[in-house]
Amino acid sequence: MKKILPVLLFLLIIINVSAQTAEMDFLPEGLHFLPLKANVYEPKLGLIYFPDDRSLKVDIGNSVDLVGIKNFIGDIKVTLGIDFMAYGLASSYQGKRLQIDALDGFFGGNATFSHKVNNTDDLKLRLRIIHNSAHLVDGSYNNDGTWKNNYLPVPYARDFIEPTFAYEINKESYFTRFYVSPSYSMLVRPAILKRWSFNTGFELALNSLIGKTAKKSNNLYFAYQFSLIGVPAYAGNNNFMFGIKMGEYYNKGINLFLSYYTGMHYFSEYYVKKIDKFGIGFYIDF
């Protein structure tokens, strides 16, 4: 927490300096920075079904902008918001359905800055400070009082700060976003985890290839992210998504998609395991 305070103090000083020219907006409409589709550690609402073992990744979370500030410094816009999210691993075992085996929880806040390069392009910076903890739960526990496969719970926690630099192009017929995102964990448990990690990726959405649904645009999209994490040796993770979003890409909508993930397990209790997963899923953007 002591390492986070200087960052918060710096933001408060900037806000105070720019307050005379800024235009405040309490509870602004929409979302300044849409959660990255191919990033596992983003607030989402929905699930992914994995046919290989009939398990589910169930996401429950949201990001909300609480305050917006226009003309923050020059023409820069800034929003301050909160992120609360969790995802669970649901499985079937010994005839019992939808047991929750593992759970990751996240909560924190974000500040997003944007500068409009021209009528269609935006340069954005999102700064997140997040706490992540992970747990094995009752679905991993046998009736005889032992843990499945003799895999014991690991005390796991991370407090990390993550700047994401993104360039967005929003044309009439398509939307694309490129981003890079280093991350540093002020706290890690267990101590063998590396504090630094790195993400990069892109999204491409096309709204002119298919018709509309109830007068709302349909966006055919592809998203990809590469992540480099140390668990403890650095390893690369790849996540591919291909789907359709019913609704404007940067507004409310329903996402139906196929995904393929390969790399270290994204459920933190299983951080030492490698997985290779094809999934079918949906998310709701709101």
Coordinates of N, CA and C in Angstrom, one line a residue, residues 56-265:
L56 N -16.2 -25.3 -17.3 CA -16.6 -23.9 -17.7 C -15.7 -22.9 -16.9
K57 N -15.4 -21.8 -17.6 CA -14.8 -20.7 -17.0 C -16.0 -19.6 -16.9
V58 N -16.4 -19.3 -15.7 CA -17.5 -18.4 -15.4 C -17.0 -17.1 -14.9
D59 N -17.3 -16.0 -15.7 CA -16.8 -14.7 -15.3 C -17.9 -13.8 -14.8
I60 N -17.7 -13.2 -13.7 CA -18.6 -12.2 -13.1 C -17.9 -11.0 -12.7
G61 N -18.1 -9.9 -13.5 CA -17.3 -8.7 -13.1 C -17.7 -7.5 -14.0
N62 N -17.3 -6.3 -13.6 CA -17.6 -5.1 -14.3 C -16.6 -4.0 -14.0
S63 N -16.5 -3.1 -14.9 CA -15.7 -1.9 -14.7 C -16.6 -0.7 -14.9
V64 N -16.6 0.2 -14.0 CA -17.5 1.4 -14.0 C -16.7 2.7 -13.9
D65 N -16.9 3.6 -14.8 CA -16.4 4.9 -14.7 C -17.2 5.8 -13.7
L66 N -16.6 6.3 -12.7 CA -17.3 7.1 -11.7 C -17.2 8.6 -12.0
V67 N -16.1 9.1 -12.5 CA -15.9 10.5 -12.7 C -15.2 10.7 -14.0
G68 N -15.7 11.6 -14.9 CA -15.0 12.0 -16.1 C -14.6 13.4 -16.0
I69 N -13.4 13.7 -16.7 CA -12.9 15.1 -16.7 C -12.5 15.4 -18.1
K70 N -13.2 16.3 -18.8 CA -12.8 16.7 -20.1 C -11.9 17.9 -20.0
N71 N -11.1 18.1 -21.0 CA -10.1 19.2 -21.0 C -9.2 19.1 -19.8
F72 N -8.8 17.9 -19.4 CA -8.0 17.7 -18.2 C -6.7 18.5 -18.3
I73 N -5.9 18.2 -19.3 CA -4.7 19.0 -19.6 C -4.8 19.2 -21.1
G74 N -5.1 20.4 -21.6 CA -5.3 20.6 -23.0 C -6.6 19.9 -23.4
D75 N -6.5 19.1 -24.4 CA -7.7 18.3 -24.9 C -7.8 16.9 -24.3
I76 N -7.0 16.6 -23.3 CA -6.9 15.3 -22.8 C -8.2 15.0 -21.9
K77 N -8.8 13.9 -22.1 CA -9.9 13.4 -21.3 C -9.4 12.4 -20.3
V78 N -9.9 12.4 -19.1 CA -9.6 11.4 -18.1 C -10.8 10.9 -17.4
T79 N -10.8 9.6 -17.1 CA -11.9 9.1 -16.2 C -11.3 8.3 -15.1
L80 N -12.0 8.2 -14.0 CA -11.6 7.5 -12.8 C -12.6 6.4 -12.5
G81 N -12.3 5.2 -12.4 CA -13.3 4.1 -12.2 C -12.8 3.0 -11.3
I82 N -13.7 2.0 -11.1 CA -13.4 0.9 -10.3 C -13.5 -0.4 -11.1
D83 N -12.8 -1.4 -10.7 CA -12.9 -2.8 -11.3 C -13.1 -3.8 -10.2
F84 N -14.2 -4.5 -10.4 CA -14.5 -5.7 -9.5 C -14.8 -6.9 -10.4
M85 N -14.1 -8.0 -10.1 CA -14.3 -9.1 -11.0 C -13.9 -10.4 -10.3
A86 N -14.4 -11.5 -10.8 CA -14.0 -12.8 -10.4 C -14.3 -13.8 -11.5
Y87 N -13.5 -14.9 -11.5 CA -13.9 -16.0 -12.4 C -13.6 -17.3 -11.8
G88 N -14.5 -18.3 -12.0 CA -14.5 -19.6 -11.4 C -14.4 -20.7 -12.4
L89 N -13.8 -21.8 -12.0 CA -13.7 -23.0 -12.8 C -14.7 -24.0 -12.3
A90 N -15.7 -24.2 -13.2 CA -16.8 -25.1 -12.8 C -16.6 -26.4 -13.6
S91 N -16.8 -27.5 -12.9 CA -16.5 -28.8 -13.5 C -17.6 -29.8 -13.0
S92 N -17.6 -31.0 -13.7 CA -18.4 -32.1 -13.3 C -17.5 -33.2 -12.8
Y93 N -17.8 -33.8 -11.6 CA -17.0 -34.8 -11.0 C -17.8 -35.8 -10.2
Q94 N -17.6 -37.1 -10.5 CA -18.3 -38.1 -9.8 C -19.9 -37.8 -9.8
G95 N -20.4 -37.4 -10.9 CA -21.8 -37.2 -11.1 C -22.3 -35.9 -10.5
K96 N -21.5 -35.1 -10.0 CA -21.9 -33.8 -9.4 C -21.5 -32.7 -10.5
R97 N -22.5 -31.9 -10.8 CA -22.4 -30.9 -11.9 C -22.1 -29.5 -11.3
L98 N -21.4 -28.8 -12.1 CA -21.2 -27.3 -11.9 C -20.6 -27.1 -10.5
Q99 N -19.7 -27.9 -10.1 CA -18.9 -27.6 -8.9 C -17.9 -26.5 -9.2
I100 N -17.7 -25.6 -8.3 CA -16.6 -24.6 -8.4 C -15.3 -25.1 -7.8
D101 N -14.3 -25.4 -8.7 CA -13.1 -26.0 -8.2 C -12.1 -24.9 -7.8
A102 N -12.0 -23.8 -8.5 CA -11.1 -22.8 -8.2 C -11.7 -21.4 -8.5
L103 N -11.2 -20.4 -7.8 CA -11.7 -19.1 -7.9 C -10.6 -18.0 -7.9
D104 N -10.6 -17.1 -8.8 CA -9.8 -15.9 -8.8 C -10.6 -14.7 -8.6
G105 N -10.2 -13.8 -7.7 CA -10.9 -12.6 -7.4 C -10.0 -11.4 -7.6
F106 N -10.5 -10.3 -8.2 CA -9.8 -9.1 -8.5 C -10.6 -7.9 -8.0
F107 N -10.0 -6.9 -7.4 CA -10.6 -5.6 -7.2 C -9.6 -4.5 -7.2
G108 N -10.0 -3.3 -7.6 CA -9.1 -2.2 -7.6 C -9.7 -1.0 -8.4
G109 N -8.9 -0.2 -8.9 CA -9.3 1.0 -9.6 C -8.5 1.3 -10.8
N110 N -9.0 2.3 -11.6 CA -8.3 2.6 -12.8 C -8.4 4.1 -13.1
A111 N -7.4 4.7 -13.8 CA -7.5 6.0 -14.4 C -7.2 5.9 -15.9
T112 N -8.0 6.4 -16.7 CA -7.8 6.3 -18.2 C -7.7 7.7 -18.7
F113 N -6.6 7.9 -19.5 CA -6.3 9.2 -20.2 C -6.4 9.0 -21.7
S114 N -7.0 9.9 -22.4 CA -7.1 9.7 -23.9 C -6.9 11.1 -24.6
H115 N -6.2 11.0 -25.7 CA -6.0 12.2 -26.5 C -6.4 11.8 -28.0
K116 N -7.3 12.7 -28.5 CA -7.8 12.4 -29.9 C -6.8 12.9 -30.9
V117 N -6.2 12.0 -31.6 CA -5.2 12.3 -32.6 C -5.8 13.0 -33.8
N118 N -7.0 12.5 -34.3 CA -7.8 13.1 -35.3 C -9.2 12.7 -35.2
N119 N -10.0 12.8 -36.2 CA -11.4 12.5 -36.0 C -11.7 11.0 -35.7
T120 N -10.8 10.1 -36.1 CA -11.1 8.7 -35.9 C -10.1 8.0 -35.0
D121 N -8.9 8.5 -34.7 CA -7.9 7.9 -34.0 C -7.8 8.4 -32.5
D122 N -7.6 7.5 -31.6 CA -7.4 7.9 -30.2 C -6.1 7.2 -29.6
L123 N -5.4 8.0 -28.9 CA -4.3 7.5 -28.1 C -4.7 7.4 -26.6
K124 N -4.6 6.2 -26.0 CA -5.1 6.1 -24.7 C -4.1 5.4 -23.7
L125 N -4.2 5.8 -22.5 CA -3.4 5.2 -21.4 C -4.4 4.8 -20.3
R126 N -4.4 3.5 -19.9 CA -5.2 3.1 -18.8 C -4.2 2.6 -17.7
L127 N -4.3 3.2 -16.5 CA -3.5 2.8 -15.4 C -4.4 2.1 -14.4
R128 N -4.1 0.8 -14.1 CA -4.9 0.0 -13.2 C -4.0 -0.3 -12.0
I129 N -4.6 -0.3 -10.8 CA -4.0 -0.9 -9.6 C -5.0 -1.9 -9.0
I130 N -4.5 -3.2 -9.0 CA -5.4 -4.3 -8.8 C -4.9 -5.3 -7.7
H131 N -5.8 -5.8 -6.9 CA -5.4 -6.9 -6.0 C -6.0 -8.1 -6.6
N132 N -5.2 -9.2 -6.6 CA -5.7 -10.5 -7.1 C -5.4 -11.6 -6.1
S133 N -6.4 -12.3 -5.7 CA -6.2 -13.5 -4.8 C -6.8 -14.7 -5.4
A134 N -6.4 -15.9 -5.1 CA -6.9 -17.1 -5.7 C -7.1 -18.2 -4.6
H135 N -8.1 -19.1 -4.9 CA -8.5 -20.1 -3.9 C -8.9 -21.3 -4.6
L136 N -8.6 -22.5 -3.9 CA -9.3 -23.7 -4.3 C -10.5 -23.8 -3.4
V137 N -11.7 -24.2 -3.9 CA -12.9 -24.3 -3.2 C -13.5 -25.7 -3.2
D138 N -14.8 -25.8 -2.7 CA -15.3 -27.1 -2.4 C -15.3 -28.1 -3.5
G139 N -15.4 -27.6 -4.8 CA -15.4 -28.5 -5.9 C -14.0 -29.3 -6.0
S140 N -13.0 -28.8 -5.4 CA -11.7 -29.5 -5.4 C -11.5 -30.4 -4.2
Y141 N -12.6 -30.6 -3.4 CA -12.4 -31.3 -2.2 C -13.2 -32.6 -2.3
N142 N -12.6 -33.8 -2.0 CA -13.3 -35.1 -2.1 C -14.2 -35.3 -0.8
N143 N -15.1 -36.3 -1.0 CA -16.0 -36.6 0.1 C -15.2 -37.3 1.3
D144 N -14.0 -37.8 1.0 CA -13.3 -38.5 2.1 C -12.4 -37.6 2.8
G145 N -12.5 -36.2 2.6 CA -11.7 -35.3 3.3 C -10.3 -35.0 2.7
T146 N -10.1 -35.3 1.5 CA -8.8 -35.0 0.8 C -9.1 -34.1 -0.4
W147 N -8.0 -33.5 -0.8 CA -8.1 -32.7 -2.0 C -7.9 -33.5 -3.3
K148 N -8.6 -33.2 -4.3 CA -8.5 -34.0 -5.6 C -7.0 -34.0 -6.1
N149 N -6.7 -35.2 -6.5 CA -5.3 -35.5 -7.0 C -4.2 -35.1 -6.1
N150 N -4.5 -35.0 -4.8 CA -3.6 -34.6 -3.8 C -2.9 -33.2 -4.1
Y151 N -3.7 -32.4 -4.8 CA -3.2 -31.0 -5.1 C -3.7 -30.1 -4.0
L152 N -2.8 -29.6 -3.2 CA -3.1 -28.7 -2.0 C -3.2 -27.3 -2.4
P153 N -4.1 -26.5 -1.7 CA -4.2 -25.1 -2.0 C -2.9 -24.3 -1.8
V154 N -2.7 -23.3 -2.6 CA -1.5 -22.5 -2.5 C -1.9 -21.1 -2.1
P155 N -1.3 -20.6 -1.0 CA -1.6 -19.2 -0.7 C -1.1 -18.3 -1.8
Y156 N -2.0 -17.7 -2.5 CA -1.7 -16.9 -3.7 C -2.3 -15.5 -3.6
A157 N -1.4 -14.5 -3.9 CA -1.9 -13.1 -4.0 C -0.9 -12.3 -4.8
R158 N -1.5 -11.3 -5.5 CA -0.7 -10.3 -6.2 C -1.4 -8.9 -6.0
D159 N -0.6 -7.9 -5.8 CA -1.0 -6.5 -5.9 C -0.2 -5.9 -7.0
F160 N -0.8 -5.5 -8.1 CA 0.0 -5.1 -9.2 C -0.5 -3.8 -9.8
I161 N 0.4 -3.0 -10.4 CA 0.1 -1.8 -11.1 C 0.4 -2.0 -12.6
E162 N -0.5 -1.6 -13.4 CA -0.5 -2.0 -14.8 C -0.9 -0.8 -15.7
P163 N 0.1 -0.2 -16.4 CA -0.2 0.8 -17.5 C -0.5 0.1 -18.8
T164 N -1.5 0.4 -19.5 CA -1.8 -0.1 -20.8 C -1.8 1.0 -21.8
F165 N -1.0 1.0 -22.8 CA -0.9 2.0 -23.8 C -1.6 1.4 -25.1
A166 N -2.6 2.2 -25.5 CA -3.4 1.7 -26.7 C -3.6 2.7 -27.7
Y167 N -3.6 2.3 -29.0 CA -3.9 3.1 -30.1 C -5.1 2.6 -30.8
E168 N -6.2 3.4 -30.8 CA -7.5 2.9 -31.4 C -7.8 3.7 -32.7
I169 N -8.3 3.0 -33.7 CA -8.8 3.6 -34.9 C -10.2 3.1 -35.1
N170 N -11.1 4.1 -35.1 CA -12.6 3.9 -35.2 C -13.2 4.5 -36.4
K171 N -13.1 3.7 -37.5 CA -13.6 4.1 -38.8 C -15.1 3.8 -38.9
E172 N -15.7 4.2 -40.0 CA -17.1 3.9 -40.1 C -17.4 2.4 -40.3
S173 N -16.5 1.7 -41.0 CA -16.7 0.3 -41.3 C -15.9 -0.7 -40.4
Y174 N -15.0 -0.1 -39.7 CA -14.2 -1.0 -38.8 C -13.6 -0.3 -37.6
F175 N -13.2 -1.1 -36.6 CA -12.5 -0.7 -35.4 C -11.3 -1.5 -35.2
T176 N -10.2 -0.9 -34.8 CA -9.0 -1.7 -34.5 C -8.3 -1.1 -33.3
R177 N -7.6 -1.9 -32.5 CA -6.9 -1.4 -31.4 C -5.6 -2.2 -31.2
F178 N -4.5 -1.5 -31.0 CA -3.2 -2.2 -30.7 C -2.8 -1.7 -29.3
Y179 N -2.2 -2.6 -28.5 CA -1.8 -2.2 -27.2 C -0.6 -3.0 -26.7
V180 N 0.1 -2.3 -25.7 CA 1.2 -3.0 -25.0 C 0.9 -2.7 -23.5
S181 N 1.3 -3.6 -22.6 CA 0.9 -3.5 -21.2 C 1.9 -4.2 -20.3
P182 N 2.9 -3.4 -19.8 CA 3.8 -4.0 -18.8 C 3.1 -4.0 -17.5
S183 N 3.5 -4.9 -16.6 CA 2.8 -5.0 -15.2 C 3.9 -5.3 -14.2
Y184 N 3.7 -4.6 -13.1 CA 4.7 -4.8 -11.9 C 3.9 -5.1 -10.7
S185 N 4.2 -6.2 -10.0 CA 3.5 -6.6 -8.8 C 4.3 -6.1 -7.6
M186 N 3.7 -5.3 -6.7 CA 4.3 -4.8 -5.5 C 4.4 -5.9 -4.5
L187 N 3.3 -6.8 -4.5 CA 3.3 -8.0 -3.6 C 3.1 -9.2 -4.4
V188 N 3.8 -10.3 -4.2 CA 3.6 -11.6 -4.8 C 3.6 -12.6 -3.7
R189 N 2.7 -13.6 -3.8 CA 2.8 -14.8 -2.9 C 2.2 -15.9 -3.7
P190 N 3.0 -17.0 -3.9 CA 4.3 -17.3 -3.3 C 5.5 -16.4 -3.9
A191 N 6.5 -16.4 -3.2 CA 7.6 -15.5 -3.5 C 8.4 -15.9 -4.8
I192 N 8.2 -17.1 -5.3 CA 8.9 -17.5 -6.5 C 8.4 -16.9 -7.7
L193 N 7.2 -16.3 -7.7 CA 6.6 -15.6 -8.8 C 7.4 -14.4 -9.2
K194 N 7.6 -14.1 -10.5 CA 8.3 -12.9 -11.0 C 7.4 -11.7 -10.8
R195 N 7.9 -10.6 -10.5 CA 7.1 -9.4 -10.3 C 6.7 -8.7 -11.6
W196 N 7.6 -8.8 -12.6 CA 7.3 -8.2 -13.9 C 6.6 -9.2 -14.8
S197 N 5.6 -8.6 -15.6 CA 5.0 -9.4 -16.7 C 4.7 -8.4 -17.8
F198 N 4.3 -9.0 -19.0 CA 4.2 -8.1 -20.2 C 3.1 -8.7 -21.0
N199 N 2.2 -7.8 -21.6 CA 1.2 -8.2 -22.5 C 1.2 -7.3 -23.7
T200 N 0.9 -7.9 -24.9 CA 0.7 -7.1 -26.1 C -0.4 -7.8 -26.9
G201 N -1.1 -7.0 -27.7 CA -2.2 -7.6 -28.5 C -2.9 -6.7 -29.4
F202 N -3.9 -7.1 -30.1 CA -4.7 -6.3 -30.9 C -6.1 -6.8 -31.1
E203 N -7.0 -6.0 -31.6 CA -8.4 -6.3 -31.9 C -8.7 -5.7 -33.2
L204 N -9.6 -6.4 -34.0 CA -10.1 -5.9 -35.3 C -11.5 -6.3 -35.4
A205 N -12.4 -5.3 -35.6 CA -13.8 -5.5 -35.7 C -14.3 -4.9 -37.0
L206 N -15.2 -5.7 -37.7 CA -15.7 -5.2 -39.0 C -17.2 -5.3 -38.9
N207 N -17.9 -4.1 -39.2 CA -19.3 -4.0 -39.0 C -20.1 -4.0 -40.3
S208 N -19.4 -4.2 -41.4 CA -20.1 -4.1 -42.7 C -20.2 -5.4 -43.4
L209 N -19.8 -6.5 -42.8 CA -19.8 -7.8 -43.5 C -21.1 -8.6 -43.3
I210 N -21.8 -8.3 -42.2 CA -23.1 -9.0 -42.0 C -24.1 -7.9 -41.6
G211 N -25.4 -8.3 -41.7 CA -26.4 -7.3 -41.4 C -26.6 -6.9 -40.0
K212 N -27.7 -6.3 -39.7 CA -28.0 -5.8 -38.3 C -29.0 -6.8 -37.6
T213 N -29.0 -6.7 -36.3 CA -29.9 -7.4 -35.4 C -30.7 -6.4 -34.7
A214 N -32.0 -6.4 -34.9 CA -32.9 -5.4 -34.3 C -32.4 -4.0 -34.4
K215 N -31.9 -3.7 -35.6 CA -31.4 -2.3 -35.9 C -30.1 -2.0 -35.2
K216 N -29.5 -3.0 -34.7 CA -28.2 -2.8 -34.0 C -27.1 -3.4 -34.9
S217 N -25.9 -2.8 -35.0 CA -24.8 -3.3 -35.8 C -24.4 -4.7 -35.3
N218 N -23.9 -5.5 -36.2 CA -23.2 -6.8 -35.9 C -21.8 -6.6 -36.3
N219 N -20.9 -6.9 -35.3 CA -19.4 -6.7 -35.6 C -18.8 -8.1 -35.5
L220 N -18.2 -8.4 -36.7 CA -17.3 -9.6 -36.7 C -15.9 -9.2 -36.3
Y221 N -15.4 -9.9 -35.3 CA -14.1 -9.5 -34.7 C -13.2 -10.6 -34.5
F222 N -11.9 -10.2 -34.4 CA -10.8 -11.1 -34.1 C -9.9 -10.4 -33.0
A223 N -9.5 -11.1 -32.0 CA -8.7 -10.6 -30.9 C -7.6 -11.6 -30.6
Y224 N -6.4 -11.0 -30.3 CA -5.3 -11.9 -29.9 C -4.4 -11.1 -28.9
Q225 N -3.9 -11.9 -27.9 CA -3.0 -11.4 -26.9 C -1.9 -12.4 -26.6
F226 N -0.7 -11.8 -26.6 CA 0.5 -12.6 -26.1 C 0.9 -12.0 -24.7
S227 N 1.2 -13.0 -23.8 CA 1.5 -12.6 -22.4 C 2.8 -13.3 -22.1
L228 N 3.7 -12.6 -21.4 CA 4.9 -13.2 -20.9 C 4.9 -13.0 -19.3
I229 N 4.9 -14.2 -18.7 CA 4.8 -14.2 -17.2 C 5.8 -15.1 -16.6
G230 N 6.3 -14.9 -15.4 CA 7.3 -15.7 -14.7 C 6.7 -16.5 -13.6
V231 N 6.7 -17.8 -13.8 CA 6.0 -18.7 -12.8 C 6.8 -20.0 -12.4
P232 N 8.1 -19.9 -11.9 CA 8.9 -18.7 -11.9 C 9.7 -18.4 -13.1
A233 N 9.9 -19.4 -14.0 CA 10.6 -19.1 -15.3 C 9.6 -18.4 -16.2
Y234 N 10.1 -17.5 -17.0 CA 9.2 -16.8 -17.9 C 8.8 -17.7 -19.0
A235 N 7.5 -17.6 -19.3 CA 6.8 -18.4 -20.3 C 5.8 -17.6 -21.1
G236 N 5.6 -17.9 -22.4 CA 4.7 -17.2 -23.2 C 3.3 -17.8 -23.2
N237 N 2.3 -17.0 -23.2 CA 0.9 -17.4 -23.3 C 0.3 -16.8 -24.5
N238 N -0.6 -17.5 -25.2 CA -1.3 -17.0 -26.4 C -2.8 -17.2 -26.2
N239 N -3.6 -16.2 -26.5 CA -5.0 -16.3 -26.5 C -5.6 -15.7 -27.8
F240 N -6.4 -16.5 -28.5 CA -7.0 -16.1 -29.7 C -8.5 -16.2 -29.5
M241 N -9.2 -15.2 -30.1 CA -10.7 -15.1 -30.0 C -11.2 -14.7 -31.4
F242 N -12.3 -15.4 -31.8 CA -13.0 -15.0 -33.1 C -14.4 -15.1 -32.8
G243 N -15.2 -14.0 -33.1 CA -16.6 -14.0 -32.7 C -17.4 -12.9 -33.4
I244 N -18.6 -12.8 -32.9 CA -19.5 -11.7 -33.4 C -20.1 -11.0 -32.2
K245 N -20.1 -9.7 -32.3 CA -20.7 -8.9 -31.3 C -22.0 -8.2 -31.9
M246 N -23.1 -8.5 -31.2 CA -24.4 -7.9 -31.6 C -24.6 -6.6 -30.8
G247 N -24.4 -5.5 -31.5 CA -24.4 -4.2 -30.8 C -23.2 -3.4 -31.2
E248 N -23.2 -2.1 -31.1 CA -22.0 -1.3 -31.4 C -20.8 -1.8 -30.6
Y249 N -19.7 -1.7 -31.2 CA -18.5 -2.4 -30.6 C -18.1 -1.7 -29.3
Y250 N -18.3 -0.4 -29.2 CA -17.9 0.3 -27.9 C -19.1 0.6 -27.0
N251 N -20.2 -0.1 -27.2 CA -21.4 0.0 -26.4 C -21.9 -1.3 -25.9
K252 N -23.1 -1.4 -25.3 CA -23.6 -2.6 -24.9 C -23.8 -3.6 -26.0
G253 N -23.6 -4.9 -25.7 CA -23.8 -5.9 -26.7 C -23.6 -7.3 -26.2
I254 N -23.9 -8.2 -27.1 CA -23.7 -9.7 -26.8 C -22.6 -10.2 -27.7
N255 N -21.6 -10.8 -27.1 CA -20.5 -11.4 -27.8 C -20.7 -13.0 -27.8
L256 N -20.6 -13.5 -29.0 CA -20.6 -15.0 -29.2 C -19.3 -15.3 -29.9
F257 N -18.5 -16.2 -29.3 CA -17.1 -16.4 -29.8 C -16.6 -17.8 -29.6
L258 N -15.5 -18.1 -30.4 CA -14.7 -19.2 -30.2 C -13.3 -18.8 -29.7
S259 N -12.7 -19.5 -28.8 CA -11.4 -19.1 -28.3 C -10.4 -20.3 -28.3
Y260 N -9.1 -20.0 -28.3 CA -8.1 -21.0 -28.2 C -7.0 -20.4 -27.3
Y261 N -6.7 -21.0 -26.3 CA -5.7 -20.5 -25.3 C -4.6 -21.6 -25.1
T262 N -3.3 -21.2 -25.1 CA -2.2 -22.1 -24.8 C -1.2 -21.4 -24.0
G263 N -0.8 -22.1 -22.9 CA 0.2 -21.4 -22.0 C 0.0 -21.9 -20.6
M264 N 0.5 -21.1 -19.7 CA 0.3 -21.4 -18.2 C -1.2 -21.2 -17.8
H265 N -1.6 -22.0 -16.9 CA -3.0 -22.0 -16.5 C -3.4 -20.6 -15.9

